[in-house]
XYZ file of C-alpha atoms in Angstrom:
580
model
C -16.540 -13.461 -22.202
C -15.034 -13.625 -18.747
C -12.595 -11.372 -16.932
C -9.589 -10.506 -19.101
C -7.016 -10.250 -16.303
C -6.935 -13.037 -13.720
C -4.442 -13.070 -10.845
C -2.882 -16.318 -9.715
C -3.797 -17.154 -6.152
C -6.813 -16.588 -3.931
C -7.964 -13.205 -2.749
C -6.946 -14.059 0.797
C -3.358 -14.693 -0.252
C -2.953 -11.040 -1.271
C -4.059 -9.509 2.057
C -0.520 -9.516 3.590
C 0.772 -7.515 0.605
C -2.114 -5.061 1.033
C -1.175 -4.536 4.689
C 2.517 -4.153 3.816
C 1.717 -1.606 1.082
C -0.526 0.310 3.482
C 2.229 0.461 6.099
C 4.797 1.634 3.554
C 2.361 4.332 2.400
C 1.816 5.739 5.883
C -1.549 4.179 6.708
C -2.398 2.803 10.141
C -1.942 -0.953 10.372
C -1.929 -1.633 14.115
C -4.823 -2.795 16.253
C -6.652 -4.753 13.557
C -6.258 -7.440 10.924
C -8.237 -8.723 7.954
C -10.279 -11.807 8.828
C -13.027 -13.979 7.362
C -16.339 -13.829 9.230
C -18.924 -16.534 8.607
C -21.916 -15.153 6.754
C -20.384 -11.695 6.334
C -17.258 -12.410 4.329
C -14.004 -10.590 4.955
C -13.824 -7.702 7.399
C -11.580 -6.107 10.013
C -10.960 -7.815 13.363
C -9.574 -6.018 16.419
C -6.243 -7.363 17.670
C -6.492 -5.244 20.834
C -9.173 -3.401 22.797
C -10.356 -0.246 21.019
C -12.411 2.429 22.756
C -15.418 4.137 21.175
C -14.397 7.275 19.238
C -10.746 6.210 19.268
C -8.937 6.951 16.010
C -7.819 3.546 14.795
C -7.618 3.816 11.006
C -6.293 6.412 8.594
C -5.531 6.172 4.883
C -3.389 8.837 3.122
C -4.497 10.343 -0.179
C -1.703 8.720 -2.184
C -3.297 5.307 -1.577
C -6.690 6.377 -2.920
C -7.923 5.793 -6.450
C -9.744 8.985 -7.412
C -11.091 10.814 -10.426
C -8.015 13.040 -10.104
C -5.631 10.063 -10.215
C -7.534 8.850 -13.289
C -6.929 12.200 -15.007
C -3.202 11.799 -14.359
C -3.111 8.207 -15.621
C -3.132 6.597 -19.053
C -6.869 7.352 -19.081
C -6.190 11.109 -18.934
C -6.185 11.880 -22.683
C -9.559 10.178 -23.173
C -10.986 11.847 -20.067
C -10.060 15.280 -21.415
C -12.181 14.706 -24.529
C -15.032 12.443 -23.396
C -18.047 14.236 -21.957
C -19.446 11.110 -20.294
C -16.270 10.561 -18.292
C -16.187 14.231 -17.344
C -19.809 14.126 -16.153
C -19.724 10.757 -14.398
C -16.951 10.233 -11.907
C -18.089 6.715 -11.098
C -17.728 5.600 -14.718
C -14.289 7.217 -14.792
C -13.318 5.226 -11.695
C -14.568 1.988 -13.272
C -12.366 2.423 -16.366
C -9.477 3.667 -14.202
C -9.756 0.474 -12.152
C -9.701 -1.714 -15.279
C -6.681 0.081 -16.733
C -4.722 -0.280 -13.487
C -5.752 -3.929 -13.169
C -4.214 -4.610 -16.577
C -0.976 -2.737 -15.778
C 1.640 -4.988 -14.084
C 3.424 -1.884 -12.749
C 0.359 -0.195 -11.263
C 0.955 1.151 -7.726
C -2.571 0.039 -6.804
C -2.100 -3.658 -7.613
C -1.773 -4.656 -3.917
C -5.277 -3.238 -3.467
C -6.805 -4.405 -6.743
C -5.685 -7.992 -6.176
C -7.693 -8.109 -2.928
C -10.970 -7.100 -4.587
C -13.575 -9.871 -5.068
C -13.578 -11.708 -8.387
C -17.340 -11.241 -8.634
C -20.142 -9.636 -6.655
C -23.667 -10.192 -5.389
C -25.146 -7.063 -6.970
C -28.164 -7.692 -9.245
C -25.814 -7.335 -12.231
C -24.736 -10.894 -11.353
C -28.236 -12.330 -10.869
C -29.535 -15.126 -13.069
C -32.905 -14.618 -14.757
C -34.810 -16.761 -12.249
C -33.228 -14.845 -9.388
C -34.337 -11.528 -10.868
C -37.886 -12.868 -11.174
C -38.185 -12.837 -7.383
C -37.904 -9.045 -7.574
C -40.587 -8.512 -10.212
C -43.223 -7.391 -7.715
C -40.927 -5.223 -5.604
C -40.264 -1.510 -5.705
C -36.647 -2.309 -6.562
C -37.313 -3.971 -9.917
C -37.265 -0.800 -12.022
C -33.893 0.252 -10.609
C -32.515 -3.270 -11.093
C -33.524 -3.391 -14.759
C -32.322 0.173 -15.340
C -28.990 -0.699 -13.758
C -28.569 -3.658 -16.104
C -29.654 -1.693 -19.170
C -27.417 1.272 -18.388
C -24.401 -0.939 -17.722
C -24.878 -2.648 -21.103
C -25.311 0.721 -22.791
C -22.140 2.083 -21.215
C -20.199 -1.009 -22.215
C -21.309 -0.707 -25.854
C -20.362 2.959 -25.913
C -16.907 2.548 -24.391
C -16.133 -0.574 -26.409
C -16.496 1.492 -29.568
C -14.636 4.470 -28.102
C -11.700 2.310 -27.022
C -11.449 0.741 -30.485
C -11.802 3.937 -32.517
C -10.833 7.042 -30.535
C -7.323 8.373 -31.307
C -6.561 9.006 -27.604
C -7.009 5.341 -26.636
C -4.073 3.826 -28.513
C -2.114 3.263 -25.291
C -5.001 1.963 -23.207
C -4.445 -1.638 -22.048
C -8.170 -2.221 -22.618
C -7.745 -1.947 -26.376
C -6.801 -5.621 -26.672
C -9.224 -7.016 -24.096
C -12.394 -5.344 -22.798
C -15.307 -7.705 -22.143
C -18.739 -7.089 -20.664
C -17.671 -9.184 -17.666
C -14.731 -6.807 -17.213
C -17.010 -3.797 -17.161
C -19.624 -5.459 -14.960
C -16.882 -6.292 -12.455
C -15.483 -2.746 -12.499
C -18.927 -1.161 -12.160
C -19.744 -3.396 -9.200
C -16.356 -2.741 -7.579
C -16.905 1.005 -7.774
C -20.600 0.875 -6.932
C -19.902 -1.084 -3.748
C -16.944 1.020 -2.596
C -16.980 4.586 -3.891
C -17.033 7.546 -1.560
C -16.853 11.301 -1.845
C -13.806 13.047 -0.418
C -12.580 16.649 -0.721
C -10.099 17.545 -3.438
C -6.613 18.504 -2.269
C -7.481 22.197 -2.026
C -10.793 21.420 -0.303
C -12.767 23.470 -2.825
C -14.964 20.627 -4.075
C -15.509 16.894 -3.756
C -14.329 13.992 -5.854
C -15.070 10.269 -5.942
C -12.563 7.835 -4.488
C -11.879 4.195 -3.685
C -10.310 3.896 -0.218
C -8.155 0.753 0.177
C -8.220 -1.226 3.436
C -10.876 1.002 5.028
C -13.440 -0.406 2.590
C -12.956 -3.827 4.182
C -15.146 -2.775 7.132
C -18.646 -4.255 7.206
C -21.857 -2.416 8.069
C -23.942 -2.121 11.213
C -26.418 0.389 12.624
C -24.918 3.493 14.180
C -23.546 6.870 13.181
C -21.061 8.121 10.613
C -17.594 7.888 12.170
C -15.391 8.623 9.158
C -14.179 11.983 7.937
C -11.419 13.548 5.891
C -8.572 15.435 7.557
C -7.483 18.082 5.043
C -4.567 19.213 7.209
C -3.010 15.737 7.237
C -4.565 14.913 3.841
C -5.958 11.566 4.875
C -9.198 9.697 5.469
C -9.736 9.022 9.188
C -12.057 6.629 10.991
C -12.836 6.473 14.706
C -14.385 3.460 16.422
C -18.171 3.304 16.327
C -18.262 1.589 19.735
C -16.028 -0.204 22.224
C -14.362 -3.246 20.664
C -12.692 -6.070 22.536
C -9.830 -8.058 21.105
C -11.092 -10.422 18.368
C -14.324 -8.419 17.848
C -15.263 -7.505 14.296
C -14.890 -3.760 13.660
C -17.953 -2.287 11.979
C -18.750 1.074 10.454
C -22.062 2.659 9.460
C -22.683 3.009 5.727
C -25.469 5.571 6.077
C -29.256 5.598 6.277
C -29.888 3.295 3.332
C -32.994 1.253 2.740
C -32.639 -2.469 2.114
C -33.563 -1.871 -1.526
C -30.525 0.403 -1.802
C -28.340 -2.117 0.007
C -29.430 -4.921 -2.335
C -29.072 -2.897 -5.544
C -25.879 -1.008 -4.776
C -24.165 -3.128 -2.110
C -25.265 -6.648 -2.907
C -26.584 -7.628 0.520
C -29.722 -7.503 2.672
C -29.313 -6.123 6.208
C -31.788 -7.856 8.498
C -31.520 -5.355 11.379
C -31.794 -2.248 9.203
C -33.162 0.516 11.430
C -33.586 2.795 8.406
C -35.490 0.496 6.076
C -38.337 2.107 4.172
C -40.478 1.893 1.063
C -41.264 4.733 -1.290
C -44.661 6.207 -1.982
C -45.335 8.949 -4.527
C -48.097 11.329 -3.496
C -49.377 14.564 -4.919
C -52.325 16.923 -4.921
C -54.060 16.746 -8.292
C -53.836 19.963 -10.300
C -57.387 19.445 -11.502
C -58.732 19.746 -7.960
C -60.378 23.071 -7.107
C -58.407 23.522 -3.883
C -55.086 22.744 -5.556
C -53.772 26.330 -5.511
C -54.577 26.769 -1.829
C -53.086 23.440 -0.836
C -50.006 24.033 -2.974
C -49.502 27.396 -1.290
C -49.803 25.990 2.235
C -47.378 23.200 1.335
C -44.976 25.673 -0.273
C -44.965 27.798 2.869
C -44.075 24.653 4.827
C -41.259 23.878 2.388
C -42.938 20.783 0.937
C -43.606 20.110 -2.777
C -47.211 19.493 -3.809
C -46.042 16.265 -5.452
C -43.100 14.198 -4.276
C -41.775 10.773 -3.357
C -42.117 10.201 0.379
C -41.107 7.262 2.549
C -42.960 4.820 4.764
C -40.560 3.735 7.489
C -40.081 0.480 9.358
C -40.011 2.399 12.641
C -42.878 3.842 14.680
C -44.289 6.245 13.679
C -43.992 5.033 10.088
C -44.170 8.521 8.568
C -41.850 11.501 8.810
C -42.871 14.971 9.924
C -42.853 16.057 6.281
C -45.255 13.330 5.218
C -47.505 14.076 8.202
C -47.584 17.739 7.175
C -48.353 16.812 3.568
C -51.211 14.500 4.546
C -52.687 17.083 6.889
C -52.770 19.663 4.103
C -54.041 17.093 1.624
C -56.994 16.309 3.903
C -57.815 19.910 4.850
C -61.233 21.399 4.241
C -61.593 24.791 2.639
C -62.129 26.468 6.013
C -59.024 24.818 7.436
C -56.980 25.992 4.461
C -58.237 29.551 5.001
C -57.127 29.367 8.615
C -53.593 28.354 7.644
C -53.399 30.982 4.892
C -55.022 34.092 6.343
C -56.040 33.166 9.900
C -54.520 34.469 13.109
C -50.844 33.490 13.404
C -51.190 31.764 10.007
C -47.504 32.076 9.186
C -46.386 30.531 12.463
C -49.053 27.831 12.416
C -47.685 26.565 9.109
C -44.655 25.270 10.958
C -46.696 23.147 13.347
C -48.054 21.020 10.497
C -45.432 18.322 11.067
C -45.803 18.354 14.835
C -47.910 15.506 16.217
C -48.913 17.649 19.207
C -50.945 20.093 17.127
C -53.636 18.362 15.029
C -55.480 20.520 12.506
C -58.714 18.955 13.763
C -59.856 15.545 14.994
C -61.623 15.039 11.684
C -58.452 15.882 9.753
C -56.443 13.335 11.752
C -59.088 10.653 11.172
C -59.067 11.363 7.427
C -55.296 11.255 7.005
C -54.795 8.042 8.999
C -57.746 6.396 7.245
C -56.219 7.361 3.925
C -52.786 6.030 4.889
C -54.245 2.768 6.185
C -56.224 2.266 2.974
C -53.353 3.236 0.681
C -50.902 0.838 2.328
C -53.485 -1.962 2.140
C -53.927 -1.312 -1.586
C -50.177 -1.368 -2.148
C -49.995 -4.741 -0.411
C -52.511 -6.108 -2.892
C -50.160 -5.389 -5.807
C -47.751 -8.140 -4.709
C -48.210 -11.598 -6.201
C -47.335 -13.301 -2.902
C -48.066 -12.538 0.738
C -45.718 -12.496 3.717
C -46.537 -16.078 4.682
C -45.716 -17.273 1.153
C -42.329 -15.559 1.269
C -41.490 -16.949 4.690
C -42.291 -20.472 3.508
C -40.020 -20.082 0.475
C -37.181 -18.801 2.668
C -37.408 -21.954 4.787
C -36.801 -24.206 1.789
C -33.300 -25.709 1.486
C -31.187 -25.163 -1.596
C -32.213 -21.552 -2.186
C -29.436 -19.587 -3.903
C -27.961 -16.582 -2.092
C -29.319 -14.174 -4.698
C -32.800 -15.692 -4.547
C -32.759 -15.511 -0.764
C -31.753 -11.839 -0.796
C -34.435 -10.997 -3.370
C -37.172 -12.721 -1.360
C -35.966 -11.128 1.876
C -36.278 -7.732 0.224
C -39.746 -8.552 -1.085
C -40.837 -9.696 2.367
C -39.369 -6.627 4.092
C -41.354 -4.300 1.831
C -44.572 -6.084 2.723
C -43.797 -6.047 6.431
C -43.317 -2.279 6.348
C -46.653 -1.827 4.580
C -48.316 -4.175 7.075
C -46.974 -2.054 9.931
C -48.314 1.072 8.237
C -51.762 -0.536 7.961
C -51.705 -1.472 11.643
C -50.399 1.927 12.707
C -52.952 3.743 10.552
C -55.784 1.729 12.054
C -54.605 2.344 15.618
C -54.254 6.079 15.010
C -57.645 6.264 13.310
C -59.370 4.539 16.229
C -57.559 6.761 18.724
C -58.652 9.990 17.068
C -62.178 8.703 16.533
C -62.351 8.123 20.284
C -61.021 11.617 20.940
C -63.689 13.044 18.668
C -66.510 10.974 20.185
C -65.495 11.945 23.709
C -65.386 15.611 22.763
C -61.774 15.921 23.833
C -60.483 19.497 23.565
C -58.199 20.104 20.609
C -54.697 21.142 21.742
C -54.551 24.914 21.312
C -51.771 26.547 19.400
C -49.679 28.926 21.467
C -47.028 31.090 19.884
C -44.511 29.932 22.495
C -45.089 26.332 21.388
C -43.927 26.886 17.805
C -42.077 23.821 16.547
C -40.455 23.529 13.155
C -41.437 20.294 11.439
C -40.615 18.141 14.445
C -37.083 16.847 14.872
C -37.633 13.755 12.777
C -35.468 12.540 9.919
C -36.286 14.017 6.564
C -37.294 11.666 3.800
C -34.351 10.427 1.759
C -33.652 12.720 -1.199
C -36.608 14.998 -0.387
C -35.309 18.577 -0.622
C -36.632 21.267 1.672
C -37.634 23.984 -0.774
C -39.943 26.955 -0.723
C -41.487 26.152 -4.056
C -40.935 23.789 -6.980
C -42.767 24.783 -10.127
C -42.578 21.851 -12.516
C -44.787 23.212 -15.293
C -45.625 26.643 -16.638
C -49.256 26.384 -15.599
C -48.123 25.950 -11.985
C -46.859 29.517 -12.006
C -50.173 30.887 -13.191
C -52.041 28.805 -10.622
C -49.926 29.983 -7.735
C -50.083 33.595 -8.888
C -53.844 33.338 -8.418
C -53.528 32.272 -4.770
C -53.666 35.734 -3.278
C -56.717 36.629 -5.319
C -58.362 33.337 -4.398
C -57.622 33.830 -0.718
C -59.262 37.241 -0.848
C -62.344 35.712 -2.490
C -62.479 32.971 0.122
C -62.682 35.603 2.773
C -66.055 36.463 1.261
C -67.324 32.866 1.323
C -67.438 30.021 -1.184
C -67.397 26.232 -1.256
C -65.112 23.532 -2.506
C -64.547 19.833 -2.129
C -62.944 18.693 1.106
C -60.625 16.082 -0.379
C -58.570 16.408 -3.544
C -58.008 13.522 -5.956
C -54.696 11.889 -5.152
C -51.876 11.184 -7.559
C -50.380 7.875 -6.464
C -47.115 6.845 -8.110
C -47.868 8.708 -11.289
C -51.602 8.180 -11.869
C -54.539 10.001 -10.372
C -56.606 7.498 -8.440
C -54.428 4.577 -9.513
C -51.991 2.551 -7.441
C -48.747 1.426 -9.025
C -46.336 0.104 -6.426
C -43.344 -0.115 -8.751
C -43.913 3.041 -10.745
C -41.925 5.299 -8.504
C -40.273 7.232 -11.294
C -36.749 6.614 -10.102
C -33.840 5.532 -12.223
C -30.288 4.488 -11.564
C -28.959 7.825 -12.753
C -25.873 9.363 -11.231
C -26.516 12.172 -8.793
C -23.751 14.668 -8.177
C -24.433 16.201 -4.779
C -21.714 17.186 -2.387
C -22.823 15.146 0.577
C -20.463 14.534 3.507
C -18.339 11.433 3.755
C -20.427 8.337 4.354
C -19.419 4.825 5.241
C -18.763 1.649 3.278
C -17.592 -1.870 3.870
C -16.418 -4.916 2.059
C -18.630 -5.349 -1.002
C -20.663 -2.334 0.082
C -20.768 1.279 -1.142
C -19.965 4.170 1.086
C -21.234 7.065 -0.910
C -24.885 7.959 -1.020
C -24.697 10.494 -3.805
C -22.502 8.568 -6.203
C -23.835 5.114 -5.606
C -25.294 4.550 -9.054
C -22.065 3.729 -10.857
C -23.907 1.889 -13.572
C -25.877 4.670 -15.119
C -25.651 7.193 -17.908
C -29.385 7.203 -18.293
C -31.294 10.195 -19.565
C -34.638 8.822 -18.443
C -34.403 9.682 -14.761
C -37.732 10.706 -13.390
C -39.856 8.638 -15.747
C -42.903 7.259 -14.039
C -44.020 3.957 -15.576
C -47.779 3.681 -15.650
C -48.172 0.008 -14.959
C -45.534 -2.680 -15.158
C -41.996 -1.351 -15.650
C -41.009 -4.288 -17.853
C -43.781 -5.491 -20.195
C -41.455 -8.007 -21.900
C -40.642 -11.394 -20.403
C -37.343 -11.030 -18.568
C -35.411 -13.258 -20.962
C -36.617 -11.175 -23.921
C -35.788 -7.962 -22.072
C -32.178 -9.037 -21.501
C -31.875 -10.175 -25.125
C -33.229 -6.840 -26.352
C -30.725 -4.963 -24.167
C -27.817 -6.802 -25.747
C -29.220 -6.421 -29.276
C -29.822 -2.701 -28.801
C -26.292 -2.232 -27.516
C -24.837 -4.129 -30.479
C -26.980 -2.302 -33.050
C -26.092 1.087 -31.604
C -22.424 0.151 -31.646
C -22.539 -0.642 -35.361
C -24.681 2.411 -36.125
C -22.279 4.576 -34.200
C -25.062 6.340 -32.332
C -25.472 5.305 -28.723
C -28.121 7.972 -28.174
C -30.592 5.706 -29.996
C -30.236 3.122 -27.215
C -33.170 3.895 -24.906
């Protein structure tokens, strides 16, 4: 137990060597210094005035630790034969980091010695600290992260001891779970995607010095200059001498910040909670609703977001709810009515309600659904605020309770917003206000609002074979509807995996690696910069599972014990695939 390689001296003592190495390597080192900021840890401090959009920091490729540098290192022979390393760049980086940490001649030691000795990610939480998260949406991802990290460790422990290509690995003599937990957290809080040297694809990288910047709200200000082959960062805003220099990590929710960065950001303008909604396939109007949604580029079942801002729903969720609440006649109008094709694209525009009744239904539904989700928590907002005021609360406990409280506050805002909207449209209906008429010149594509995180814009997503048959019947059904017919106005709703059942934590997400080629995002000290590769602690095959009730039926202490036992058993059996 414990970290195998410990450097003599404090982290702060190694910062001058990091700056000297950066200067020797061709990085920018003027205009800022590394400093300790109360409450935020280490970051960059301006030593002169810096103007907004001024290029102040660049890091050449030779300083970066990448999947490519791992291939060319002592880890290369194992990488060439191990499918997990080939599929998961973040795991490759974690082992690369450990190998270089154990090598006294590593060129990256000036950087590695400045990394924290431990982190505030949930991998470092005590059992009682994790308990504060049991009623949050984040709990499933937290437990999956822990399980997957243990599973990876068991797998690579055996590989390192038995695989013929690992004889020269420095990890062969010392590779503890604490080592791997540290490496996973280091990568998870710092990794970023950059282009490969030829620019043909992207690769994961750790970017020394630049990853010291802390997070604030703003815009992405970092990119990669292929011509000069370096990472470049311009100032997010004007900075005076002695100001802390911030960057923007991306539009992450606080749940993502807590799980993958290890901190809670109080002023998060992009905070949100997830809600899984879908039109039930058993509902008679399913085919019609699925077709209208498909024409709008929205799946008939998906995970949406409820935002902390006003309005709390995106244009996509508004469009989904409008279709979900449509009557049969309204569906006909959007399928075969005049200008039906163009009208589809006004579904996400607040200026063009389907009908006053439709608006009342959707906001009533949203108000009720958010209220039901609030009831799934074991504490209320007042309880959480009282606990946060108590002295002696550990940092991890405080962060967990802050996250729990933030989720409730978002849902409370949704309830209030839903009620206000419902009353407004009821008044419009009672007063006989004219419905805004659609004009072809007013066509607006799904309103210029932010899309839900990870919600693809697709024409159609057929998840099961019977979907295809159902949709193939749409044209025939539409023709029949032109001759009359009746159907129910509202379809049963699938909420977080169960029709007519509310499960706040059963969002079906897992800490699995996603390999999308997203643009460069931002990171800071103890904080990840890469949205797509953030889940460094996962080789899970159970992504997309949707737990039906509680994601962890065992007491937490038993769960953790079982994780370790499963990992050990699978190691001795030689079959990690049995560890689920």
